Short mmCIF file of C-alpha atoms in Angstrom, two decimals:
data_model
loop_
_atom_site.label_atom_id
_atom_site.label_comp_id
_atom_site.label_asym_id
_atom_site.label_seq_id
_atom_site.Cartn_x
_atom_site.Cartn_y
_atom_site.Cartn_z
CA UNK A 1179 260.83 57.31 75.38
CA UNK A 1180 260.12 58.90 71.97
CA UNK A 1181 257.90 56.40 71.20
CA UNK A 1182 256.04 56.70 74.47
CA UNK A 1183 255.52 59.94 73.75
CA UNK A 1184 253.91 59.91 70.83
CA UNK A 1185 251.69 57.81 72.01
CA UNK A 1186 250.47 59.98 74.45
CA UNK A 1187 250.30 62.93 71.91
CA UNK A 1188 248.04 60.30 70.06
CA UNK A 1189 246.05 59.40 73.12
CA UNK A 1190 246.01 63.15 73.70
CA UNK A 1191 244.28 63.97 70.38
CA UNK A 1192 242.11 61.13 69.87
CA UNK A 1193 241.06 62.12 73.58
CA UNK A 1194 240.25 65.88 72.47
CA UNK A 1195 238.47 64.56 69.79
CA UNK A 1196 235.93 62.36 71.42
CA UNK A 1197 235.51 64.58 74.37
CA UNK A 1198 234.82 67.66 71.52
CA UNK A 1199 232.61 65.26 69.40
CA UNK A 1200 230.71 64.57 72.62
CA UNK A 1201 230.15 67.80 73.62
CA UNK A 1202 228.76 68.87 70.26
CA UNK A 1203 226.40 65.46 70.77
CA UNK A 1204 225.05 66.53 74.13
CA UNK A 1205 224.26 70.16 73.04
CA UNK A 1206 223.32 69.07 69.51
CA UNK A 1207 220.64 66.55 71.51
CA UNK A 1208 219.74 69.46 74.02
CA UNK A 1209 218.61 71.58 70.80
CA UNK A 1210 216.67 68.94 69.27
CA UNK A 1211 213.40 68.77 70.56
CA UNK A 1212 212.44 65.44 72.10
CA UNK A 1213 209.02 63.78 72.29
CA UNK A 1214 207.41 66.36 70.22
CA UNK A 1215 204.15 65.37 68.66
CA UNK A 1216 204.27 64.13 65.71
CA UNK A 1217 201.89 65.62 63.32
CA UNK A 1218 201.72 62.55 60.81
CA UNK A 1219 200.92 63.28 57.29
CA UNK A 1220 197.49 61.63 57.02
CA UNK A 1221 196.51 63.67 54.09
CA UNK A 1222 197.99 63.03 50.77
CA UNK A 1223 199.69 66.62 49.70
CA UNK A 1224 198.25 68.47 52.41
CA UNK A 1225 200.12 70.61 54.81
CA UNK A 1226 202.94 72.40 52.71
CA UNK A 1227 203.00 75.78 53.85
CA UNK A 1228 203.17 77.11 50.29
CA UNK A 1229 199.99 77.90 48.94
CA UNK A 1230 197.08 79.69 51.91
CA UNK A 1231 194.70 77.87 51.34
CA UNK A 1232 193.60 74.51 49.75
CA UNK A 1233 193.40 75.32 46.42
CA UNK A 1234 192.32 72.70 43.94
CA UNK A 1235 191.17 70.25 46.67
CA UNK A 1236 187.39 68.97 46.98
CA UNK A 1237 186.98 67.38 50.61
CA UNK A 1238 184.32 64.99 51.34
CA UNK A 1239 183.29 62.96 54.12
CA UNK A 1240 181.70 59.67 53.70
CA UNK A 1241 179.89 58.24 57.15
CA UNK A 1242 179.76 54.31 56.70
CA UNK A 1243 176.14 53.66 59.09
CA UNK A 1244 177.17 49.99 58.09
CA UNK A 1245 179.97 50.26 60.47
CA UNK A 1246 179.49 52.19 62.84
CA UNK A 1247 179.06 50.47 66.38
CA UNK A 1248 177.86 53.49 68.26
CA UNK A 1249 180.58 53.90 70.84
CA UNK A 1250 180.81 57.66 70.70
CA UNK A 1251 184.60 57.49 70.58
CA UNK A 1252 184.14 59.81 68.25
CA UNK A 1253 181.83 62.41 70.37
CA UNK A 1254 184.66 61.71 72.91
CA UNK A 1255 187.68 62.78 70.63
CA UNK A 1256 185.64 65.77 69.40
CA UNK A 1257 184.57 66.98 73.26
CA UNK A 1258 188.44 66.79 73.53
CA UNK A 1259 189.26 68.68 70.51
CA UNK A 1260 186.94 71.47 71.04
CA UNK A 1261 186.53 71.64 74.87
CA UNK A 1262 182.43 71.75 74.22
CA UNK A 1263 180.44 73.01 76.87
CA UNK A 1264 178.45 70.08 78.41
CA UNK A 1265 174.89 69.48 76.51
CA UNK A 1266 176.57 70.92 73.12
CA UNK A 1267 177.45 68.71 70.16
CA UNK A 1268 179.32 69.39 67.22
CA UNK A 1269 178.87 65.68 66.68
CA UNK A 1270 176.68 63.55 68.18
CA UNK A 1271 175.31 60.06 67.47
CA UNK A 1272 171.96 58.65 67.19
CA UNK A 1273 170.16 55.08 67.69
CA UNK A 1274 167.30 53.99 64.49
CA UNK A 1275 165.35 51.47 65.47
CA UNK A 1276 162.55 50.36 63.29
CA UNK A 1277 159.84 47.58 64.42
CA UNK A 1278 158.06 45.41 61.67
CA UNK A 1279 155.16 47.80 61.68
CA UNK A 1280 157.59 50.43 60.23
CA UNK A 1281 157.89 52.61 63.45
CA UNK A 1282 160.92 54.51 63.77
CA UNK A 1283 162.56 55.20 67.37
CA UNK A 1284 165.21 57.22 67.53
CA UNK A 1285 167.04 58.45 70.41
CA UNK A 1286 170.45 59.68 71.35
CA UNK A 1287 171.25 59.67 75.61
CA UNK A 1288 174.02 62.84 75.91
CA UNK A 1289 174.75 62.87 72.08
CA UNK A 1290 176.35 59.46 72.87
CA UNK A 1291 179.02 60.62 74.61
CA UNK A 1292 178.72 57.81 76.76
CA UNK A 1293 177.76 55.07 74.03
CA UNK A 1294 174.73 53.01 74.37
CA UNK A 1295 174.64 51.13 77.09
CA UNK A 1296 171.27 49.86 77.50
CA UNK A 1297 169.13 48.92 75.12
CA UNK A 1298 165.40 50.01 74.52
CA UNK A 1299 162.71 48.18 76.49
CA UNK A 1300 159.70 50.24 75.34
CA UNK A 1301 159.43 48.96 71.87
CA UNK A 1302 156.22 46.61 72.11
CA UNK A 1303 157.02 45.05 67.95
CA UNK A 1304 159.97 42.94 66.81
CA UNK A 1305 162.66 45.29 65.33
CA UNK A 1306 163.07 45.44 60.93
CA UNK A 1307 166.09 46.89 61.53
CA UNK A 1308 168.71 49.04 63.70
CA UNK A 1309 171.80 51.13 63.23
CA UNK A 1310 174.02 53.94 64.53
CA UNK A 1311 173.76 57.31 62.51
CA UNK A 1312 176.39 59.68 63.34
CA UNK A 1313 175.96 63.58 62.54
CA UNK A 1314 178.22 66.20 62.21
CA UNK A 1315 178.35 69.17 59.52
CA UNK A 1316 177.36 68.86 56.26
CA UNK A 1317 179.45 71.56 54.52
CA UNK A 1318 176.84 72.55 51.89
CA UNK A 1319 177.31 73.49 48.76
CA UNK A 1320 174.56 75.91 49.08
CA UNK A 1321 174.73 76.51 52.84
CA UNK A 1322 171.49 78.08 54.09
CA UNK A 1323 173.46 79.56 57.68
CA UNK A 1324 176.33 81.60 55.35
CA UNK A 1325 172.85 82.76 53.21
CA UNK A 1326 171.39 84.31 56.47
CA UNK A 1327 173.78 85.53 58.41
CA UNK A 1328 173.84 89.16 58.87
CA UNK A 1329 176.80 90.03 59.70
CA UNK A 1330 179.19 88.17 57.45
CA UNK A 1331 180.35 85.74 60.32
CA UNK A 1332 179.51 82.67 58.53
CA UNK A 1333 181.12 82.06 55.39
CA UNK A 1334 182.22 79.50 53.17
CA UNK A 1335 185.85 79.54 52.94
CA UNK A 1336 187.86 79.45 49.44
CA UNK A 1337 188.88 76.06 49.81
CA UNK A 1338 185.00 74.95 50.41
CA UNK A 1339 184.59 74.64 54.35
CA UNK A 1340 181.69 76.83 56.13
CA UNK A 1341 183.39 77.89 59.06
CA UNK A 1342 182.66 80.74 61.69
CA UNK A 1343 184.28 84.04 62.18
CA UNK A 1344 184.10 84.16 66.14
CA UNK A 1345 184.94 87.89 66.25
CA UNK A 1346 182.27 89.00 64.06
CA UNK A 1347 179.41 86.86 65.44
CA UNK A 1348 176.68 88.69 67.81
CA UNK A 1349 174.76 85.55 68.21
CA UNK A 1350 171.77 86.36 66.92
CA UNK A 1351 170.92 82.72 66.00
CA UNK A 1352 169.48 82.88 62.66
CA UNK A 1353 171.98 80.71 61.63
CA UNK A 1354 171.20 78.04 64.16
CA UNK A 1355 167.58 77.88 62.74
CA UNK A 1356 168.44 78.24 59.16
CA UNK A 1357 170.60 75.30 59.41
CA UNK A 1358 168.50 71.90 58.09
CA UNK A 1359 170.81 69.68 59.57
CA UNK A 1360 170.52 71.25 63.68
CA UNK A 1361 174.13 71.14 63.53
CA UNK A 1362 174.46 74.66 64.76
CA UNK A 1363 174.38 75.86 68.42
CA UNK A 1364 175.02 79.00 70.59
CA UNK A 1365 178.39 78.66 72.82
CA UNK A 1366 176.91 79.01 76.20
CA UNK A 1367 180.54 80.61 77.23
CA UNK A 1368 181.58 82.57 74.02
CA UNK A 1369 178.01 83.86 73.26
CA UNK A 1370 178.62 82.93 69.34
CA UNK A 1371 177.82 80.14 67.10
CA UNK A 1372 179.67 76.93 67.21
CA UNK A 1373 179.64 73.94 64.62
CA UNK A 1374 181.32 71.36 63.07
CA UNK A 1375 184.28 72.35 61.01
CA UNK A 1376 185.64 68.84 59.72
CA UNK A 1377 188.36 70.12 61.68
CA UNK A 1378 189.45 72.50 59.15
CA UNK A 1379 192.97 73.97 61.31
CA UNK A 1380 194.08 69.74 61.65
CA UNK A 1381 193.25 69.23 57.63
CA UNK A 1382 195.24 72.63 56.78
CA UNK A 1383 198.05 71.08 58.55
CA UNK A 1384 197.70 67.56 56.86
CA UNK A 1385 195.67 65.38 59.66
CA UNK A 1386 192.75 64.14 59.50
CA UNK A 1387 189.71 65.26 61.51
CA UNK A 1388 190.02 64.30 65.27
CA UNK A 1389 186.86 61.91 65.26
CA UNK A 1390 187.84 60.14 61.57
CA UNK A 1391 190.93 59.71 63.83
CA UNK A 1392 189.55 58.48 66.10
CA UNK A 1393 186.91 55.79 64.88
CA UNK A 1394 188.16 52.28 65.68
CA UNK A 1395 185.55 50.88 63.10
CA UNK A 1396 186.64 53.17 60.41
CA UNK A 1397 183.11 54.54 59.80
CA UNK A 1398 184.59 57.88 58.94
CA UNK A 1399 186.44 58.69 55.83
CA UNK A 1400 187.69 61.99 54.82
CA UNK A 1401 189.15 62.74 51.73
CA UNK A 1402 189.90 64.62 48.20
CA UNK A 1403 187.66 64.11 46.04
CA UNK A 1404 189.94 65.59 43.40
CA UNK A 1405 192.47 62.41 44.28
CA UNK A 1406 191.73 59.64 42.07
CA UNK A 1407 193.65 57.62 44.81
CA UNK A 1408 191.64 58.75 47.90
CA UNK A 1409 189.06 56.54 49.48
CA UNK A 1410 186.33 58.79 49.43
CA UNK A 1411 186.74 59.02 45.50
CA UNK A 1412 186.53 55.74 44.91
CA UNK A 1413 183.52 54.86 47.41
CA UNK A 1414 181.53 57.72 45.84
CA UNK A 1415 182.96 56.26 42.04
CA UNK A 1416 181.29 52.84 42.73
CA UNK A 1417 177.78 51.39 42.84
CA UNK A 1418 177.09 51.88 46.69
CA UNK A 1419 173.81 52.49 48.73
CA UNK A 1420 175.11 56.01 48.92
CA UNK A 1421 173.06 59.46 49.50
CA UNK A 1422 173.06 62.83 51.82
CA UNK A 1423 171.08 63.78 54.36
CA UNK A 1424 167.75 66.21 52.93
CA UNK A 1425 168.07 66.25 49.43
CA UNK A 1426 165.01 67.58 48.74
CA UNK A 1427 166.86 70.68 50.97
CA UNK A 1428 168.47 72.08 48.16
CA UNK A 1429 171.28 72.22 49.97
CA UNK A 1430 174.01 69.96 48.29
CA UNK A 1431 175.91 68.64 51.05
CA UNK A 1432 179.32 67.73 51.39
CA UNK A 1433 178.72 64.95 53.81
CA UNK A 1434 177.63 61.52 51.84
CA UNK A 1435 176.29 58.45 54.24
CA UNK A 1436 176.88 55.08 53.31
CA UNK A 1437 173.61 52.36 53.87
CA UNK A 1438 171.46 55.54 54.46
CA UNK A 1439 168.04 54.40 55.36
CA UNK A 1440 165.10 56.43 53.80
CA UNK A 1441 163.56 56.54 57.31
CA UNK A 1442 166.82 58.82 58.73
CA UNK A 1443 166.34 62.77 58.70
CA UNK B 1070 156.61 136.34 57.58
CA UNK B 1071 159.28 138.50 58.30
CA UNK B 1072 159.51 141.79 55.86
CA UNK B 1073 162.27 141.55 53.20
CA UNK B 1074 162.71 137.25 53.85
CA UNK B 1075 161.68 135.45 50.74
CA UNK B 1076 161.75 131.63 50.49
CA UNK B 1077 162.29 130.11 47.61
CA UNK B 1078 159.54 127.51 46.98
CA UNK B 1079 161.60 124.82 46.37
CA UNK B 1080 163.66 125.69 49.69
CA UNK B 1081 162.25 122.32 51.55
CA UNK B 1082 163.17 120.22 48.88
CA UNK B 1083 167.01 121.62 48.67
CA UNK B 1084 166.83 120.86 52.51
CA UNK B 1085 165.97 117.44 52.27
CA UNK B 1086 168.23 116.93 49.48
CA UNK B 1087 171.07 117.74 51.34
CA UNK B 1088 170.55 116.12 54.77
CA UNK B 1089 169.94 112.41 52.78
CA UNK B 1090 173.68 113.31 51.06
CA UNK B 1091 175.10 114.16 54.71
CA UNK B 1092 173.17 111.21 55.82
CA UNK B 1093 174.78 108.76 52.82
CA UNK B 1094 178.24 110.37 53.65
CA UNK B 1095 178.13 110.04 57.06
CA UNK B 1096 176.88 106.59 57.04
CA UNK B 1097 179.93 105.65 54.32
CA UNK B 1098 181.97 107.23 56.57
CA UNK B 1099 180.75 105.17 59.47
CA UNK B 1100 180.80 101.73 57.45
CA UNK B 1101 184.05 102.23 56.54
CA UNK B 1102 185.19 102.48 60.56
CA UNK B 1103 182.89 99.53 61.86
CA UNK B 1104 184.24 97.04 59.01
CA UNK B 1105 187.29 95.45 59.63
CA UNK B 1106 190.08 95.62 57.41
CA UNK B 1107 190.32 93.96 54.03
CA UNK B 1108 186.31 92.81 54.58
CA UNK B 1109 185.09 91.46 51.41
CA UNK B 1110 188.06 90.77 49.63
CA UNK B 1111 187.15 87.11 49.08
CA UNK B 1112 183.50 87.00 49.85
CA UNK B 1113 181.10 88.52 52.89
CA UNK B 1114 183.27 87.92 55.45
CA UNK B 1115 186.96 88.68 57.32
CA UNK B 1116 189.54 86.88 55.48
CA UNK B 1117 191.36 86.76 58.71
CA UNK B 1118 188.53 84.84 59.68
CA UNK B 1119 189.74 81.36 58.10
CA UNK B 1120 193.60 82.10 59.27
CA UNK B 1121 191.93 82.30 62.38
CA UNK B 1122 190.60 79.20 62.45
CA UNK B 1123 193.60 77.38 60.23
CA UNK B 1124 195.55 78.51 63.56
CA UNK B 1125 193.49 76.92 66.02
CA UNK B 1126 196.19 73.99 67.95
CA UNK B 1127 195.35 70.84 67.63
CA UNK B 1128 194.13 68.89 70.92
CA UNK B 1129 194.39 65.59 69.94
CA UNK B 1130 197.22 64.00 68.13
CA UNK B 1131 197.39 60.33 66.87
CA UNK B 1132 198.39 57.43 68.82
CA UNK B 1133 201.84 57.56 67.17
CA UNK B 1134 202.80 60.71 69.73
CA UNK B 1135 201.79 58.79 72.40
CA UNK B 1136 204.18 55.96 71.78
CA UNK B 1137 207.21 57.82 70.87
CA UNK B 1138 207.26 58.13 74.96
CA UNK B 1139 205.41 55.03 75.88
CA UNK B 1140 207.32 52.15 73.69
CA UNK B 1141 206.43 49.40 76.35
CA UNK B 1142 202.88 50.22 75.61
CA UNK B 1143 203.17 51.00 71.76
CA UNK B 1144 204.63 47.27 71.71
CA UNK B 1145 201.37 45.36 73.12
CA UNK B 1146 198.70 47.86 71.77
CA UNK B 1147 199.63 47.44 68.18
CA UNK B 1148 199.77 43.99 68.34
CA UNK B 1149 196.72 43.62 69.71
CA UNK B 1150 192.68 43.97 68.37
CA UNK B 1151 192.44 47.07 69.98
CA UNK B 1152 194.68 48.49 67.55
CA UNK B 1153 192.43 50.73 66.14
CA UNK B 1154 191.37 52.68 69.58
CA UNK B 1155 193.20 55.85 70.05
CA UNK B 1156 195.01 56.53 72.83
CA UNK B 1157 193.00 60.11 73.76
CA UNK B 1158 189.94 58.65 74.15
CA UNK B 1159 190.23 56.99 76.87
CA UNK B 1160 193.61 58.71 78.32
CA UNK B 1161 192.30 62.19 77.74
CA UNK B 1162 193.59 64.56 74.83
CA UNK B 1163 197.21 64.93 74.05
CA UNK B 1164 197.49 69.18 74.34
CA UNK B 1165 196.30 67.91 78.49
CA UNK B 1166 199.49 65.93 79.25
CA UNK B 1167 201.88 67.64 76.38
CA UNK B 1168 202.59 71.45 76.31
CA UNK B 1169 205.77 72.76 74.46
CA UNK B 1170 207.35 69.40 74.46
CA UNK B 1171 207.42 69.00 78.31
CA UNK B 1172 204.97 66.80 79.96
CA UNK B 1173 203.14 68.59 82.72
CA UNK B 1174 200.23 66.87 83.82
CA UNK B 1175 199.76 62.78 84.35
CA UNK B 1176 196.73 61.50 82.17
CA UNK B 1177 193.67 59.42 83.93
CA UNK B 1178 193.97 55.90 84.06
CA UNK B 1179 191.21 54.15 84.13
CA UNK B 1180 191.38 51.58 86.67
CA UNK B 1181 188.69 49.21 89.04
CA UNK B 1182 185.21 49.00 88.23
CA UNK B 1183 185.40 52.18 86.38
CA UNK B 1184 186.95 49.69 83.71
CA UNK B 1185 183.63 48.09 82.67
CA UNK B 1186 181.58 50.83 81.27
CA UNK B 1187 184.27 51.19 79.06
CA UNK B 1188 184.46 47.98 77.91
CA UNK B 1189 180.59 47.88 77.46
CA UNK B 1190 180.39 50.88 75.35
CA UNK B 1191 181.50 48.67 72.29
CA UNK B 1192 181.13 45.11 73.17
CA UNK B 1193 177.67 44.92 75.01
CA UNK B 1194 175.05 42.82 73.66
CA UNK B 1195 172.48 44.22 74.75
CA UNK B 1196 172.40 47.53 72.97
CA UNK B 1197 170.48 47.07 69.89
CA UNK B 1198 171.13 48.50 66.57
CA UNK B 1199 175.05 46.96 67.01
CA UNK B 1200 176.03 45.77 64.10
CA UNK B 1201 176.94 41.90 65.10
CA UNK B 1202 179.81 41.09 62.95
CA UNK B 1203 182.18 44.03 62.98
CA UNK B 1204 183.07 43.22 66.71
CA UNK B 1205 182.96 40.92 69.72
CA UNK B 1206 179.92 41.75 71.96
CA UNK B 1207 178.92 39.66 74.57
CA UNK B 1208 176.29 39.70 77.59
CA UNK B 1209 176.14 40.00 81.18
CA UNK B 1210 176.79 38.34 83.27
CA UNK B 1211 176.14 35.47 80.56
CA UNK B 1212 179.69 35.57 79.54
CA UNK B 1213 181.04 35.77 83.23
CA UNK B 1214 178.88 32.76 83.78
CA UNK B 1215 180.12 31.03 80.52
CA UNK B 1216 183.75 31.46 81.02
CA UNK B 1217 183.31 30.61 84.31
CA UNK B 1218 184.67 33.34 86.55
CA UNK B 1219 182.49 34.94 89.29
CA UNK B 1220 179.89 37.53 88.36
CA UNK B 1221 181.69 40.55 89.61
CA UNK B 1222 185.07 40.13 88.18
CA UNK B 1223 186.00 43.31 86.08
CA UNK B 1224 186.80 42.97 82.80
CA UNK B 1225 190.67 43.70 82.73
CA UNK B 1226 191.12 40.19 85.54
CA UNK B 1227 190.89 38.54 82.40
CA UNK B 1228 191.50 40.74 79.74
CA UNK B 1229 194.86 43.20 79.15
CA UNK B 1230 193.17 46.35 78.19
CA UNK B 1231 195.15 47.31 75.54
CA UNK B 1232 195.28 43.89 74.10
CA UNK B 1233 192.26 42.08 75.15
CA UNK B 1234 193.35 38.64 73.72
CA UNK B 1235 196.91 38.90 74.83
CA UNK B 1236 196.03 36.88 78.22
CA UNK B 1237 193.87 34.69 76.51
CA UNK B 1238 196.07 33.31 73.94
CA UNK B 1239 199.09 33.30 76.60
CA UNK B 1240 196.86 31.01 79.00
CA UNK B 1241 195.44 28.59 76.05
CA UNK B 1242 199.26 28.23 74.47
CA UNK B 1243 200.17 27.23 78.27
CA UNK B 1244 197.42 24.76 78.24
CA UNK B 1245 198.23 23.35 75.34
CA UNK B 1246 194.62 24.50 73.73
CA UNK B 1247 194.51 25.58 70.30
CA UNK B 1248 194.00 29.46 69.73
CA UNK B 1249 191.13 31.13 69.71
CA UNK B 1250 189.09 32.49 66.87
CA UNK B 1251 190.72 36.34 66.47
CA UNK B 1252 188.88 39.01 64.90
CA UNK B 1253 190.35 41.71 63.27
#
């Protein structure tokens, strides 16, 4: 009878126990959020909340026009990321074709949004060559729109990004006709100026850019330049067919294209 | 001129004197109200400005999100050549479906003929200035009529969509064929 009894005590504790252990399970899983994005760390040492900004980091971006297949997955990802009004691009992509006689037609159907999908029947010469260029932002050194801005909207931030202050804009548009690149345009909704900002709040928090994300041909690198390790360093470190949009500008962009063509502008 | 009132001769220049210095302290005055706070500390512009932006959420987040709630898919889409295509682009973006860890909208599938212009975005032949080797393209209805199917199947008959060889390969291992070519 003893014996019996103890047993039960036993049963009677071990039984306390689990149901205890489970209860602090359940509740334990109830506090832990569940299918929460997960922001993956994309960007070597980038995203600790320590320092404000991105101090002793030099971001590039290197467009590869030898891989890019024109889909516009990348116009697609950025429409997303922004909500831009329809007819706007931060980032658009455009179609070189040059005939043998050195002709140069270029054309870009809704920023190709929609990709390519027919080809160009008007071209009377046998084509020299063709390729995709993709434009976004070119993050000057010397930016011409932070130069004539009047109102100190547009700035170049400490960690080297031109960005916009939307609360100080009045949309005058200087900006948008200062800018070499036509990368600029007035927000139809917001009434301010809108651009490209190498999606500067997903690098702050260690992602890369939505459409460098988003490229399935990996025509879009990002990087550090200050990171011996990044791929950006070494593509700019090594003999490449590498330039920038404009030299002759002035304006010392950020933005380097690989297989630029002297014919693109 | 009144009897007794003597201007000085230099009285209009004292006059204009002063109103510029009530002008210059007004408009100080004024500057100092219209700027916002802490304007100019790190250049000519509202440091705010670039929290501002740094706080902006994020719309689209990578595929690896998605599949923490979609394992069936995550299974055949990385193993496939479409591994490379996110999610959002043709789903729609995350912060759409997501919100505070609770889903609360379905995203589009694409589904029917609506398929095709998808697939032709990337793969069609036709579109010059394609660069040949980086992926598959193909013609149409040429390669319909080559792999002998009726002109007005939709791509995804013959094709899984998120794995657009998976089919293939399943059929030709069934046959007894060898596989075909893959490109990565």
């Amino acid at each position: 009878m003893t014996r019996l009894r103890s047993e039960i005590d036993l049963d009677r504790r071990g039984f306390i126990k689990k149901v205890l252990s489970g209860a602090i399970g359940g509740s334990l899983l109830l506090v832990l959020p569940q299918g929460s994005a997960l922001i993956a760390q994309q960007l070597a040492g980038v995203g600790d909340e320590k320092e404000p900004y991105l101090n002793g980091k030099k971001f590039a971006f290197v467009v590869d026009i030898t891989n890019c297949i024109g889909c516009g997955t990348c116009c697609v990802a950025d429409k997303n990321e922004y909500q831009v009004p329809d007819g706007h691009f931060r980032t658009w992509v455009e179609r070189y074709l040059i005939d043998d006689q050195d002709n140069v037609y270029v054309d870009s159907p809704n920023g190709g949004l929609d990709g390519f999908l027919t080809g160009r029947d008007d071209i009377p010469n046998p084509l020299r060559d063709t390729f995709f260029v993709p434009k976004l932002c070119n993050m000057c050194e010397k930016s011409s729109c932070v130069q004539v801005c009047p109102v100190g909207a547009t700035f170049r931030s400490p960690d080297g990004f031109v960005l916009i202050d939307e609360k100080r804009c009045v949309g005058c548009s200087y900006c948008v006709q200062a800018c070499p690149y036509s990368v600029r345009f007035i927000n139809p909704v917001k009434k301010t100026a809108e651009k490209c900002t190498w999606c500067y709040h997903r690098v702050r928090k260690g992602m890369q850019p939505a459409c460098v994300d988003a490229c399935p041909t990996q025509a879009r690198i990002f990087g550090d330049l200050n990171d011996k390790q990044s791929e950006v360093y070494k593509l700019l470190h090594e003999p490449q067919v590498i330039s920038v949009l404009k030299p002759d500008m002035g304006n010392e962009p950020s933005l380097h294209y690989l297989g630029l063509r002297r014919e693109v502008t | 001129m009144q009897p007794g009132f003597k201007s000085s001769p230099k009285a209009h220049i004292v006059r204009i004197v002063l109103t510029l210095v009530a002008v210059m302290i007004a408009g100080t005055f004024i500057r100092q109200a219209m700027l916002p706070d802490e304007f100019g500390k790190l250049g000519h512009y509202r440091p705010g400005a670039v929290e501002d932006e740094a706080n902006r959420q994020a719309r689209i987040m990578s595929s690896e999100s998605c599949f923490e709630c979609h394992p069936l898919i995550k299974k055949i889409h990385v193993d496939g050549v479409h591994k490379t295509v996110l999610c959002e682009v043709c789903h729609g973006a995350y912060a759409d479906h997501v919100k505070d860890d609770v889903v609360f909208a379905t995203m589009p599938v694409v589904r029917g003929q609506d398929i095709k212009p998808m697939c032709v975005k990337c793969h069609n032949k036709i579109i010059q200035a394609m660069p040949p080797e980086s992926i598959k393209l193909v013609a149409f209805p040429e390669h319909l009529e080559e792999k002998k199917v009726r002109t007005h199947h939709i791509c995804d008959q013959c094709h899984h969509v998120h794995a657009p060889l998976k089919w293939v390969h399943e059929a030709r291992e069934m046959m007894g064929l060898p596989p075909e070519r893959e490109r990565s």
